[in-house]
Amino acid sequence: MFKENEIKIEDEIIDVEKPVESFVLENKEVKEPSIEEKVDNALERQEHGITQREEKYDKKVLSGLKKWVGVATVMGASLLAVGCGAEKSSSDGFTDNVHQNVQQRLEQTRDRVRHMKEMKGYQPSEEARDVGREMNEEPIVQPIDQSEKIK
Amino acid sequence: MKTMIKEQIKQNIIKELGIENLSEEKAEEVIARLEENIQRTLVLEALDLLKVDDQQEFLEIIKTKNDEKIFSFLESRIANFDFLIKAVAESVIKEFKFFIK
């Protein structure tokens, strides 16, 4: 246990007969990390955890899903806004609400694929061909700029 | 208009993350890294929802390069993707805040 000249303070054994100077030297001031350091450490810990989880999976599956997630979600800034509860929406059709955006993007991609598929097998009707032919054959009449003519 | 909204959202995010005292450059770096972490975690969570058999099937579907097939397959396996996004985004930020304490 303790020697005669020792006392116990919060699980730390301190020699009370030791000169004060040596005590100060031994217990150097612990520098509080700056906010930059704290942030960097936090992000590094988080990234390390994610990398470890990624190692368990097939790289091809991971990259395939990354592509899908990239299409299905909007820019990361909006994801972060969702996480922080900071999203806002405006009246001009633009929305930072990720839930709406996911649905919109999925719908747009589906439409695009559907349209491409339809256009692949597209055959113009006889009527459409005639119109196309006429457009190609008829000379294009440019409107005359009257102000230029007067000069 | 969009720029103003985006700037406002960015300021809200910075405040919510408690990084107002960082320089603008550093705050932007933090935002970018957190965005990346959310996306990567989202992929992993989506992957966890795919069974081993599904993952094999998914690999085969990727090979076809048919976007419609890929989407249909994933949508059928990962229901409520929008809720998953919210949950993942919140948890990544919560973890970040816990780490910087």
XYZ file of N, CA and C in Angstrom:
756
model
N 0.837 -1.210 0.000
C 0.000 0.000 0.000
C 0.874 1.263 0.000
N 0.362 2.348 0.649
C 1.099 3.622 0.619
C 2.211 3.649 1.664
N 3.214 4.423 1.325
C 4.269 4.668 2.314
C 3.759 5.777 3.227
N 4.491 6.062 4.256
C 4.036 7.059 5.246
C 3.841 8.454 4.672
N 4.758 8.800 3.752
C 4.713 10.166 3.208
C 3.835 10.285 1.959
N 3.087 9.296 1.670
C 2.251 9.336 0.457
C 0.774 9.464 0.815
N 0.077 10.148 -0.049
C -1.380 10.221 0.107
C -2.025 9.831 -1.222
N -3.264 9.448 -1.169
C -3.942 9.044 -2.400
C -4.994 10.097 -2.761
N -4.851 10.673 -3.917
C -5.861 11.637 -4.385
C -6.406 11.124 -5.711
N -7.657 10.799 -5.714
C -8.330 10.328 -6.935
C -7.479 9.319 -7.715
N -7.171 8.235 -7.082
C -6.419 7.137 -7.692
C -4.981 7.492 -8.072
N -4.527 8.653 -7.676
C -3.156 9.019 -8.027
C -2.322 9.105 -6.750
N -1.196 8.417 -6.766
C -0.357 8.448 -5.556
C 0.618 9.602 -5.678
N 0.580 10.487 -4.703
C 1.442 11.669 -4.755
C 2.368 11.671 -3.536
N 3.628 11.868 -3.821
C 4.607 11.961 -2.731
C 4.588 13.392 -2.210
N 4.055 13.600 -1.012
C 3.907 14.960 -0.471
C 5.229 15.568 -0.042
N 6.262 14.751 0.083
C 7.557 15.292 0.521
C 8.445 15.675 -0.660
N 7.987 15.394 -1.828
C 8.761 15.738 -3.033
C 8.758 17.244 -3.223
N 9.864 17.832 -3.722
C 9.835 19.277 -3.960
C 8.762 19.639 -5.003
N 8.186 20.816 -4.814
C 7.088 21.251 -5.695
C 7.535 21.316 -7.154
N 8.793 21.795 -7.368
C 9.292 21.946 -8.740
C 9.195 20.642 -9.542
N 9.674 19.554 -8.879
C 9.667 18.289 -9.616
C 8.243 17.849 -9.908
N 7.313 18.164 -9.007
C 5.913 17.813 -9.230
C 5.373 18.526 -10.480
N 5.721 19.809 -10.572
C 5.251 20.602 -11.716
C 5.832 20.057 -13.014
N 7.127 19.700 -12.965
C 7.762 19.179 -14.172
C 7.144 17.854 -14.622
N 6.834 17.040 -13.640
C 6.264 15.736 -13.977
C 4.854 15.839 -14.547
N 4.128 16.831 -14.064
C 2.748 16.989 -14.526
C 2.641 18.143 -15.512
N 3.301 17.947 -16.629
C 3.295 19.003 -17.653
C 1.871 19.325 -18.057
N 1.670 20.569 -18.342
C 0.327 21.019 -18.713
C -0.150 20.266 -19.964
N -1.325 19.687 -19.865
C -1.870 18.954 -21.018
C -2.576 19.963 -21.921
N -2.051 20.069 -23.143
C -2.587 21.076 -24.060
C -3.917 20.599 -24.660
N -4.904 21.431 -24.553
C -6.223 21.122 -25.123
C -6.122 21.189 -26.651
N -6.547 20.139 -27.362
C -6.434 20.207 -28.835
C -7.312 21.317 -29.415
N -6.826 21.918 -30.485
C -7.601 22.991 -31.119
C -8.820 22.390 -31.811
N -9.755 23.246 -32.193
C -10.963 22.772 -32.880
C -10.602 22.088 -34.209
N -9.565 22.628 -34.894
C -9.116 22.021 -36.159
C -8.636 20.589 -35.932
N -7.855 20.424 -34.840
C -7.328 19.088 -34.535
C -8.470 18.128 -34.172
N -9.407 18.639 -33.375
C -10.547 17.802 -32.961
C -11.345 17.333 -34.183
N -11.585 18.278 -35.086
C -12.361 17.985 -36.294
C -11.629 16.963 -37.168
N -10.317 17.182 -37.342
C -9.534 16.244 -38.159
C -9.532 14.848 -37.547
N -9.348 14.793 -36.219
C -9.346 13.486 -35.552
C -10.689 12.786 -35.706
N -11.759 13.563 -35.555
C -13.108 12.983 -35.664
C -13.338 12.419 -37.062
N -12.948 13.183 -38.067
C -13.162 12.726 -39.443
C -12.292 11.503 -39.761
N -11.057 11.527 -39.251
C -10.169 10.379 -39.492
C -10.727 9.111 -38.849
N -11.247 9.242 -37.646
C -11.839 8.067 -36.963
C -13.018 7.530 -37.766
N -13.829 8.470 -38.235
C -15.018 8.076 -38.997
C -14.619 7.396 -40.314
N -13.669 8.004 -41.022
C -13.221 7.451 -42.312
C -12.578 6.071 -42.132
N -11.845 5.918 -41.044
C -11.196 4.640 -40.767
C -12.256 3.547 -40.586
N -13.288 3.867 -39.840
C -14.375 2.908 -39.606
C -15.066 2.505 -40.900
N -15.291 3.471 -41.767
C -15.963 3.193 -43.045
C -15.061 2.318 -43.924
N -13.779 2.667 -43.981
C -12.838 1.895 -44.807
C -12.796 0.443 -44.345
N -12.802 0.257 -43.047
C -12.785 -1.116 -42.511
C -14.025 -1.894 -42.937
N -15.162 -1.227 -42.900
C -16.411 -1.892 -43.311
C -16.380 -2.213 -44.805
N -15.814 -1.294 -45.593
C -15.767 -1.495 -47.054
C -14.913 -2.697 -47.443
N -13.887 -2.951 -46.632
C -12.971 -4.050 -46.964
C -13.665 -5.406 -46.997
N -14.801 -5.505 -46.309
C -15.501 -6.799 -46.233
C -16.264 -7.131 -47.520
N -16.425 -6.124 -48.387
C -17.288 -6.344 -49.551
C -16.528 -6.425 -50.871
N -17.197 -7.029 -51.831
C -16.665 -7.139 -53.186
C -16.580 -5.737 -53.805
N -15.417 -5.422 -54.359
C -15.218 -4.073 -54.903
C -16.167 -3.751 -56.058
N -16.487 -4.803 -56.850
C -17.379 -4.561 -57.991
C -18.782 -4.203 -57.502
N -19.226 -4.903 -56.462
C -20.555 -4.617 -55.901
C -20.559 -3.194 -55.318
N -19.467 -2.876 -54.628
C -19.363 -1.535 -54.023
C -19.432 -0.440 -55.079
N -18.668 -0.613 -56.164
C -18.652 0.446 -57.171
C -19.996 0.528 -57.900
N -20.645 -0.623 -58.098
C -21.967 -0.617 -58.730
C -22.981 0.131 -57.891
N -22.910 -0.105 -56.586
C -23.841 0.579 -55.684
C -23.525 2.062 -55.569
N -22.225 2.378 -55.603
C -21.836 3.793 -55.516
C -22.443 4.568 -56.667
N -22.424 3.945 -57.843
C -22.979 4.596 -59.031
C -24.478 4.820 -58.833
N -25.136 3.783 -58.348
C -26.589 3.882 -58.152
C -26.929 4.947 -57.101
N -26.177 4.938 -56.001
C -26.427 5.924 -54.942
C -26.190 7.331 -55.482
N -25.151 7.452 -56.320
C -24.844 8.757 -56.917
C -25.996 9.280 -57.755
N -26.637 8.385 -58.490
C -27.761 8.798 -59.343
C -29.012 9.020 -58.502
N -29.216 8.145 -57.553
C -30.452 8.200 -56.764
C -30.475 9.335 -55.746
N -29.329 9.861 -55.408
C -29.316 10.964 -54.445
C -28.840 12.233 -55.132
N -29.123 13.324 -54.491
C -28.643 14.591 -55.042
C -27.256 14.850 -54.501
N -26.762 16.033 -54.701
C -25.405 16.343 -54.257
C -25.276 16.144 -52.753
N -24.085 15.801 -52.358
C -23.831 15.532 -50.943
C -24.266 16.636 -50.001
N -24.195 17.881 -50.485
C -24.559 19.011 -49.625
C -25.970 18.839 -49.100
N -26.853 18.293 -49.928
C -28.221 18.102 -49.498
C -28.324 16.964 -48.493
N -27.494 15.940 -48.682
C -27.482 14.840 -47.718
C -27.083 15.362 -46.351
N -26.086 16.206 -46.364
C -25.611 16.787 -45.111
C -26.704 17.659 -44.496
N -27.414 18.363 -45.347
C -28.505 19.223 -44.867
C -29.595 18.383 -44.210
N -29.864 17.220 -44.781
C -30.866 16.326 -44.190
C -30.401 15.876 -42.813
N -29.138 15.499 -42.745
C -28.590 15.036 -41.470
C -28.618 16.098 -40.395
N -28.435 17.349 -40.816
C -28.419 18.453 -39.859
C -29.808 19.044 -39.671
N -30.765 18.586 -40.457
C -32.110 19.170 -40.400
C -32.091 20.597 -40.902
N -31.174 20.862 -41.875
C -31.001 22.238 -42.344
C -31.594 22.478 -43.722
N -32.346 21.485 -44.257
C -32.841 21.651 -45.627
C -33.957 22.691 -45.706
N -33.992 23.352 -46.839
C -35.012 24.365 -47.094
C -35.544 24.116 -48.488
N -36.774 24.540 -48.748
C -37.265 24.415 -50.110
C -37.695 25.786 -50.609
N -37.677 25.940 -51.928
C -38.071 27.222 -52.493
C -39.263 27.024 -53.416
N -39.800 28.130 -53.898
C -41.011 28.027 -54.704
C -40.732 27.886 -56.191
N -39.456 27.947 -56.620
C -39.176 27.912 -58.062
C -38.949 26.502 -58.611
N -39.430 25.513 -57.913
C -39.302 24.159 -58.413
C -38.037 23.484 -57.936
N -37.086 24.276 -57.511
C -35.850 23.717 -56.984
C -36.086 23.310 -55.532
N -35.628 22.148 -55.177
C -35.817 21.730 -53.794
C -34.548 21.133 -53.231
N -34.307 21.441 -51.976
C -33.166 20.858 -51.294
C -33.623 19.711 -50.405
N -34.901 19.353 -50.551
C -35.396 18.240 -49.762
C -34.984 16.940 -50.439
N -34.136 16.209 -49.761
C -33.553 15.030 -50.404
C -34.593 13.964 -50.730
N -35.632 13.871 -49.941
C -36.653 12.845 -50.189
C -37.336 13.097 -51.528
N -37.678 14.361 -51.757
C -38.301 14.708 -53.043
C -37.311 14.497 -54.173
N -36.072 14.902 -53.923
C -35.069 14.799 -54.968
C -34.796 13.362 -55.378
N -34.766 12.480 -54.404
C -34.522 11.067 -54.720
C -35.613 10.563 -55.644
N -36.856 10.863 -55.297
C -37.974 10.404 -56.118
C -37.912 11.022 -57.506
N -37.597 12.327 -57.548
C -37.515 13.021 -58.841
C -36.427 12.415 -59.726
N -35.271 12.186 -59.130
C -34.149 11.653 -59.908
C -34.440 10.247 -60.413
N -35.046 9.441 -59.559
C -35.375 8.083 -59.975
C -36.381 8.115 -61.118
N -37.367 8.980 -60.979
C -38.413 9.091 -62.001
C -37.814 9.579 -63.318
N -36.933 10.587 -63.215
C -36.290 11.133 -64.426
C -35.453 10.069 -65.132
N -34.700 9.307 -64.336
C -33.858 8.267 -64.950
C -34.719 7.208 -65.609
N -35.794 6.822 -64.936
C -36.710 5.825 -65.515
C -37.292 6.337 -66.828
N -37.706 7.621 -66.829
C -38.272 8.229 -68.032
C -37.265 8.231 -69.176
N -36.027 8.587 -68.815
C -34.971 8.671 -69.835
C -34.738 7.293 -70.461
N -34.658 6.285 -69.609
C -34.435 4.924 -70.106
C -35.606 4.482 -70.974
N -36.819 4.773 -70.512
C -38.026 4.388 -71.259
C -38.033 5.068 -72.634
N -37.693 6.365 -72.636
C -37.682 7.137 -73.870
C -36.649 6.580 -74.854
N -35.462 6.270 -74.331
C -34.388 5.731 -75.187
C -34.835 4.413 -75.817
N -35.505 3.615 -75.011
C -35.983 2.318 -75.488
C -37.000 2.506 -76.610
N -37.914 3.439 -76.387
C -38.954 3.700 -77.385
C -38.355 4.216 -78.684
N -37.382 5.131 -78.543
C -36.783 5.746 -79.727
C -35.958 4.750 -80.546
N -35.442 3.727 -79.869
C -34.644 2.713 -80.553
C -35.444 2.031 -81.661
N -36.672 1.731 -81.358
C -37.494 1.016 -82.342
C -38.445 1.938 -83.090
N -38.161 3.243 -83.078
C -39.080 4.202 -83.697
C -39.030 4.145 -85.223
N -40.195 4.035 -85.840
C -40.310 4.074 -87.301
C -41.303 5.180 -87.641
N -40.894 6.228 -88.398
C -41.844 7.301 -88.695
C -42.972 6.821 -89.613
N -44.150 7.369 -89.411
C -45.293 7.008 -90.255
C -45.109 7.651 -91.637
N -45.938 7.255 -92.602
C -45.855 7.796 -93.955
C -46.049 9.315 -93.932
N -47.019 9.736 -93.102
C -47.326 11.163 -92.985
C -46.122 11.944 -92.447
N -45.482 11.370 -91.420
C -44.313 12.029 -90.823
C -43.163 12.098 -91.823
N -43.040 11.050 -92.629
C -41.979 11.033 -93.654
C -42.209 12.141 -94.672
N -43.489 12.310 -95.100
C -43.828 13.349 -96.086
C -43.488 14.727 -95.551
N -43.868 14.950 -94.316
C -43.581 16.263 -93.701
C -42.082 16.497 -93.660
N -41.344 15.475 -93.266
C -39.886 15.572 -93.197
C -39.285 15.871 -94.556
N -39.798 15.184 -95.575
C -39.306 15.380 -96.927
C -39.560 16.807 -97.403
N -40.776 17.266 -97.127
C -41.139 18.641 -97.525
C -40.216 19.658 -96.856
N -39.974 19.432 -95.598
C -39.118 20.373 -94.857
C -37.716 20.417 -95.449
N -37.243 19.257 -95.881
C -35.898 19.200 -96.452
C -35.826 19.848 -97.826
N -36.900 19.674 -98.600
C -36.873 20.139 -99.993
C -37.201 21.615 -100.142
N -38.134 22.091 -99.331
C -38.548 23.489 -99.470
C -37.449 24.429 -99.007
N -37.223 25.514 -99.772
C -36.196 26.467 -99.338
C -36.640 27.201 -98.068
N -35.682 27.480 -97.250
C -36.007 28.199 -96.015
C -36.039 29.683 -96.325
N -37.175 30.294 -96.077
C -37.318 31.715 -96.368
C -36.970 32.509 -95.117
N -35.905 33.277 -95.245
C -35.483 34.086 -94.097
C -36.314 35.364 -94.047
N -36.809 35.772 -92.914
C -37.548 37.034 -92.830
C -36.627 38.209 -93.143
N -37.166 39.145 -93.875
C -36.340 40.307 -94.245
C -36.420 41.362 -93.174
N -35.252 41.805 -92.802
C -35.208 42.856 -91.782
C -35.446 44.188 -92.485
N -36.615 44.779 -92.268
C -37.009 46.022 -92.963
C -36.052 47.176 -92.628
N -35.620 47.246 -91.434
C -34.744 48.364 -91.052
C -33.448 48.329 -91.854
N -32.937 47.119 -92.113
C -31.713 46.975 -92.909
C -31.941 47.442 -94.329
N -33.147 47.117 -94.888
C -33.486 47.428 -96.267
C -33.530 48.935 -96.485
N -34.084 49.665 -95.517
C -34.232 51.115 -95.633
C -32.863 51.775 -95.744
N -31.891 51.284 -95.012
C -30.542 51.843 -95.046
C -29.999 51.720 -96.458
N -31.153 33.090 -56.500
C -32.065 32.529 -55.496
C -31.495 31.221 -54.936
N -31.135 30.312 -55.895
C -30.593 29.019 -55.483
C -29.313 29.215 -54.679
N -28.479 30.166 -55.152
C -27.211 30.410 -54.471
C -27.458 30.875 -53.049
N -28.456 31.766 -52.903
C -28.777 32.287 -51.568
C -29.233 31.167 -50.644
N -30.087 30.305 -51.188
C -30.605 29.190 -50.374
C -29.477 28.257 -49.986
N -28.615 27.961 -50.974
C -27.504 27.052 -50.697
C -26.579 27.634 -49.629
N -26.354 28.954 -49.711
C -25.486 29.604 -48.735
C -26.113 29.531 -47.342
N -27.433 29.737 -47.302
C -28.155 29.679 -46.026
C -28.067 28.270 -45.437
N -28.242 27.279 -46.313
C -28.165 25.876 -45.855
C -26.759 25.591 -45.320
N -25.761 26.101 -46.051
C -24.382 25.874 -45.618
C -24.141 26.471 -44.230
N -24.671 27.679 -44.035
C -24.499 28.323 -42.725
C -25.216 27.530 -41.628
N -26.411 27.013 -41.959
C -27.145 26.193 -40.991
C -26.344 24.936 -40.620
N -25.742 24.347 -41.653
C -24.951 23.133 -41.428
C -23.755 23.442 -40.522
N -23.056 24.524 -40.838
C -21.869 24.904 -40.060
C -22.250 25.123 -38.594
N -23.394 25.796 -38.398
C -23.863 26.075 -37.034
C -24.226 24.766 -36.327
N -24.926 23.929 -37.052
C -25.385 22.662 -36.467
C -24.205 21.757 -36.106
N -23.169 21.807 -36.923
C -21.995 20.965 -36.646
C -21.105 21.560 -35.555
N -21.353 22.816 -35.232
C -20.554 23.478 -34.187
C -19.165 23.830 -34.667
N -19.041 24.176 -35.960
C -17.708 24.493 -36.496
C -17.647 25.953 -36.977
N -18.415 26.802 -36.305
C -18.441 28.224 -36.705
C -17.080 28.890 -36.541
N -16.265 28.360 -35.605
C -14.979 29.008 -35.340
C -13.884 28.618 -36.329
N -14.208 27.697 -37.208
C -13.208 27.308 -38.204
C -13.153 28.330 -39.335
N -12.011 28.361 -40.031
C -11.926 29.248 -41.194
C -12.891 28.714 -42.263
N -13.256 29.583 -43.188
C -14.205 29.163 -44.229
C -13.653 27.980 -45.031
N -12.355 28.045 -45.294
C -11.698 26.979 -46.064
C -11.784 25.636 -45.337
N -11.500 25.684 -44.030
C -11.516 24.442 -43.235
C -12.951 23.917 -43.101
N -13.897 24.838 -42.906
C -15.304 24.423 -42.776
C -15.760 23.721 -44.052
N -15.332 24.246 -45.200
C -15.720 23.623 -46.470
C -15.099 22.244 -46.620
N -13.876 22.108 -46.123
C -13.208 20.803 -46.174
C -13.986 19.790 -45.310
N -14.400 20.248 -44.125
C -15.165 19.370 -43.215
C -16.471 18.943 -43.881
N -17.144 19.904 -44.495
C -18.417 19.601 -45.162
C -18.214 18.571 -46.268
N -17.175 18.785 -47.068
C -16.912 17.864 -48.186
C -16.610 16.455 -47.681
N -15.808 16.369 -46.617
C -15.441 15.044 -46.090
C -16.650 14.357 -45.458
N -17.488 15.134 -44.800
C -18.691 14.537 -44.190
C -19.667 14.057 -45.261
N -19.784 14.829 -46.331
C -20.656 14.424 -47.454
C -20.200 13.069 -47.994
N -18.888 12.980 -48.175
C -18.294 11.737 -48.690
C -18.587 10.585 -47.729
N -18.453 10.858 -46.434
C -18.696 9.811 -45.435
C -20.156 9.363 -45.444
N -21.057 10.296 -45.661
C -22.481 9.928 -45.715
C -22.724 9.024 -46.925
N -22.167 9.422 -48.069
C -22.379 8.617 -49.280
C -21.799 7.216 -49.137
N -20.597 7.144 -48.571
C -19.954 5.833 -48.415
C -20.740 4.957 -47.439
N -21.227 5.584 -46.368
C -22.007 4.821 -45.384
C -23.327 4.364 -45.989
N -23.892 5.223 -46.814
C -25.156 4.890 -47.478
C -24.990 3.649 -48.359
N -23.882 3.600 -49.073
C -23.596 2.433 -49.915
C -23.492 1.173 -49.053
N -22.792 1.310 -47.918
C -22.621 0.144 -47.045
C -23.941 -0.309 -46.440
N -24.770 0.657 -46.054
C -26.068 0.288 -45.470
C -26.948 -0.385 -46.521
N -26.896 0.136 -47.737
C -27.679 -0.467 -48.824
C -27.180 -1.884 -49.086
N -25.865 -2.026 -49.016
C -25.258 -3.337 -49.240
C -25.669 -4.335 -48.166
N -25.756 -3.846 -46.930
C -26.187 -4.727 -45.832
C -27.601 -5.251 -46.057
N -28.375 -4.487 -46.810
C -29.756 -4.901 -47.051
C -29.859 -5.960 -48.154
N -28.754 -6.102 -48.901
C -28.745 -7.133 -49.949
C -28.200 -8.437 -49.376
N -28.945 -9.507 -49.568
C -28.457 -10.795 -49.089
C -27.305 -11.240 -49.994
N -26.575 -12.265 -49.549
C -25.418 -12.737 -50.328
C -25.855 -13.151 -51.744
N -26.982 -13.847 -51.817
C -27.493 -14.272 -53.136
C -27.821 -13.049 -53.997
N -28.422 -12.049 -53.338
C -28.779 -10.815 -54.051
C -27.531 -10.129 -54.598
N -26.450 -10.165 -53.797
C -25.215 -9.508 -54.222
C -24.658 -10.176 -55.488
N -24.747 -11.502 -55.519
C -24.276 -12.235 -56.703
C -25.130 -11.874 -57.922
N -26.448 -11.837 -57.667
C -27.376 -11.500 -58.746
C -27.114 -10.069 -59.228
N -26.843 -9.208 -58.258
C -26.573 -7.802 -58.582
C -25.330 -7.678 -59.482
N -24.303 -8.459 -59.152
C -23.081 -8.449 -59.970
C -23.381 -8.825 -61.410
N -24.250 -9.821 -61.569
C -24.628 -10.261 -62.912
C -25.384 -9.160 -63.651
N -26.273 -8.478 -62.909
C -27.073 -7.408 -63.530
C -26.183 -6.229 -63.933
N -25.182 -5.926 -63.104
C -24.264 -4.818 -63.433
C -23.599 -5.082 -64.789
N -23.250 -6.360 -64.995
C -22.553 -6.729 -66.239
C -23.387 -6.399 -67.479
N -24.714 -6.445 -67.342
C -25.575 -6.162 -68.495
C -25.562 -4.672 -68.863
N -25.126 -3.841 -67.925
C -25.080 -2.376 -68.091
C -26.452 -1.810 -68.444
N -27.477 -2.508 -68.034
C -28.836 -2.060 -68.311
C -29.353 -1.279 -67.088
N -29.365 0.050 -67.217
C -29.749 0.904 -66.092
C -31.123 0.561 -65.536
N -32.050 0.288 -66.450
C -33.414 0.005 -66.005
C -33.445 -1.248 -65.129
N -32.716 -2.260 -65.557
C -32.664 -3.512 -64.785
C -32.021 -3.266 -63.418
N -30.928 -2.504 -63.425
C -30.204 -2.230 -62.173
C -31.127 -1.511 -61.190
N -31.818 -0.491 -61.703
C -32.726 0.278 -60.849
C -33.861 -0.579 -60.318
N -34.465 -1.346 -61.210
C -35.604 -2.168 -60.792
C -35.177 -3.156 -59.711
N -33.997 -3.757 -59.938
C -33.515 -4.747 -58.979
C -33.292 -4.115 -57.607
N -32.563 -3.002 -57.600
C -32.241 -2.371 -56.310
C -33.482 -1.819 -55.614
N -34.376 -1.276 -56.409
C -35.607 -0.746 -55.798
C -36.436 -1.855 -55.167
N -36.386 -3.029 -55.795
C -37.170 -4.138 -55.243
C -36.543 -4.676 -53.961
N -35.230 -4.517 -53.829
C -34.531 -5.046 -52.642
C -34.368 -4.004 -51.536
N -34.249 -2.743 -51.919
C -34.029 -1.704 -50.907
C -35.261 -0.790 -50.866
N -36.181 -1.172 -50.008
C -37.405 -0.380 -49.896
C -37.147 0.867 -49.050
N -37.940 1.867 -49.256
C -37.842 3.120 -48.491
C -36.420 3.697 -48.477
N -35.868 3.816 -49.650
C -34.500 4.321 -49.745
C -34.379 5.735 -49.175
N -35.436 6.526 -49.352
C -35.373 7.903 -48.841
C -35.268 7.951 -47.314
N -35.920 6.998 -46.653
C -35.819 6.960 -45.190
C -34.424 6.509 -44.760
N -33.873 5.615 -45.565
C -32.519 5.138 -45.283
C -31.527 6.306 -45.356
N -31.706 7.147 -46.354
C -30.817 8.314 -46.522
C -30.854 9.187 -45.275
N -32.054 9.470 -44.812
C -32.213 10.351 -43.650
C -31.547 9.731 -42.413
N -31.810 8.452 -42.221
C -31.249 7.773 -41.048
C -29.724 7.763 -41.093
N -29.167 7.479 -42.272
C -27.710 7.416 -42.406
C -27.094 8.802 -42.205
N -27.674 9.796 -42.851
C -27.135 11.157 -42.742
C -27.132 11.616 -41.280
N -28.224 11.349 -40.600
C -28.305 11.768 -39.191
C -27.287 11.023 -38.324
N -27.135 9.728 -38.603
C -26.229 8.958 -37.749
C -24.769 9.354 -37.987
N -24.406 9.661 -39.232
C -23.016 10.070 -39.516
C -22.712 11.392 -38.802
N -23.669 12.302 -38.827
C -23.446 13.591 -38.177
C -23.412 13.452 -36.652
N -24.279 12.597 -36.149
C -24.302 12.359 -34.705
C -22.954 11.794 -34.257
N -22.432 10.854 -35.046
C -21.143 10.245 -34.710
C -20.024 11.289 -34.758
N -20.066 12.131 -35.784
C -19.051 13.184 -35.920
C -19.063 14.114 -34.704
N -20.273 14.508 -34.307
C -20.408 15.408 -33.152
C -19.903 14.737 -31.874
N -20.157 13.456 -31.775
C -19.699 12.710 -30.594
C -18.173 12.676 -30.567
N -17.562 12.456 -31.734
C -16.104 12.375 -31.809
C -15.414 13.714 -31.509
N -16.048 14.813 -31.854
C -15.349 16.105 -31.619
C -15.560 16.647 -30.203
N -16.341 15.969 -29.418
C -16.572 16.437 -28.033
C -15.290 16.392 -27.224
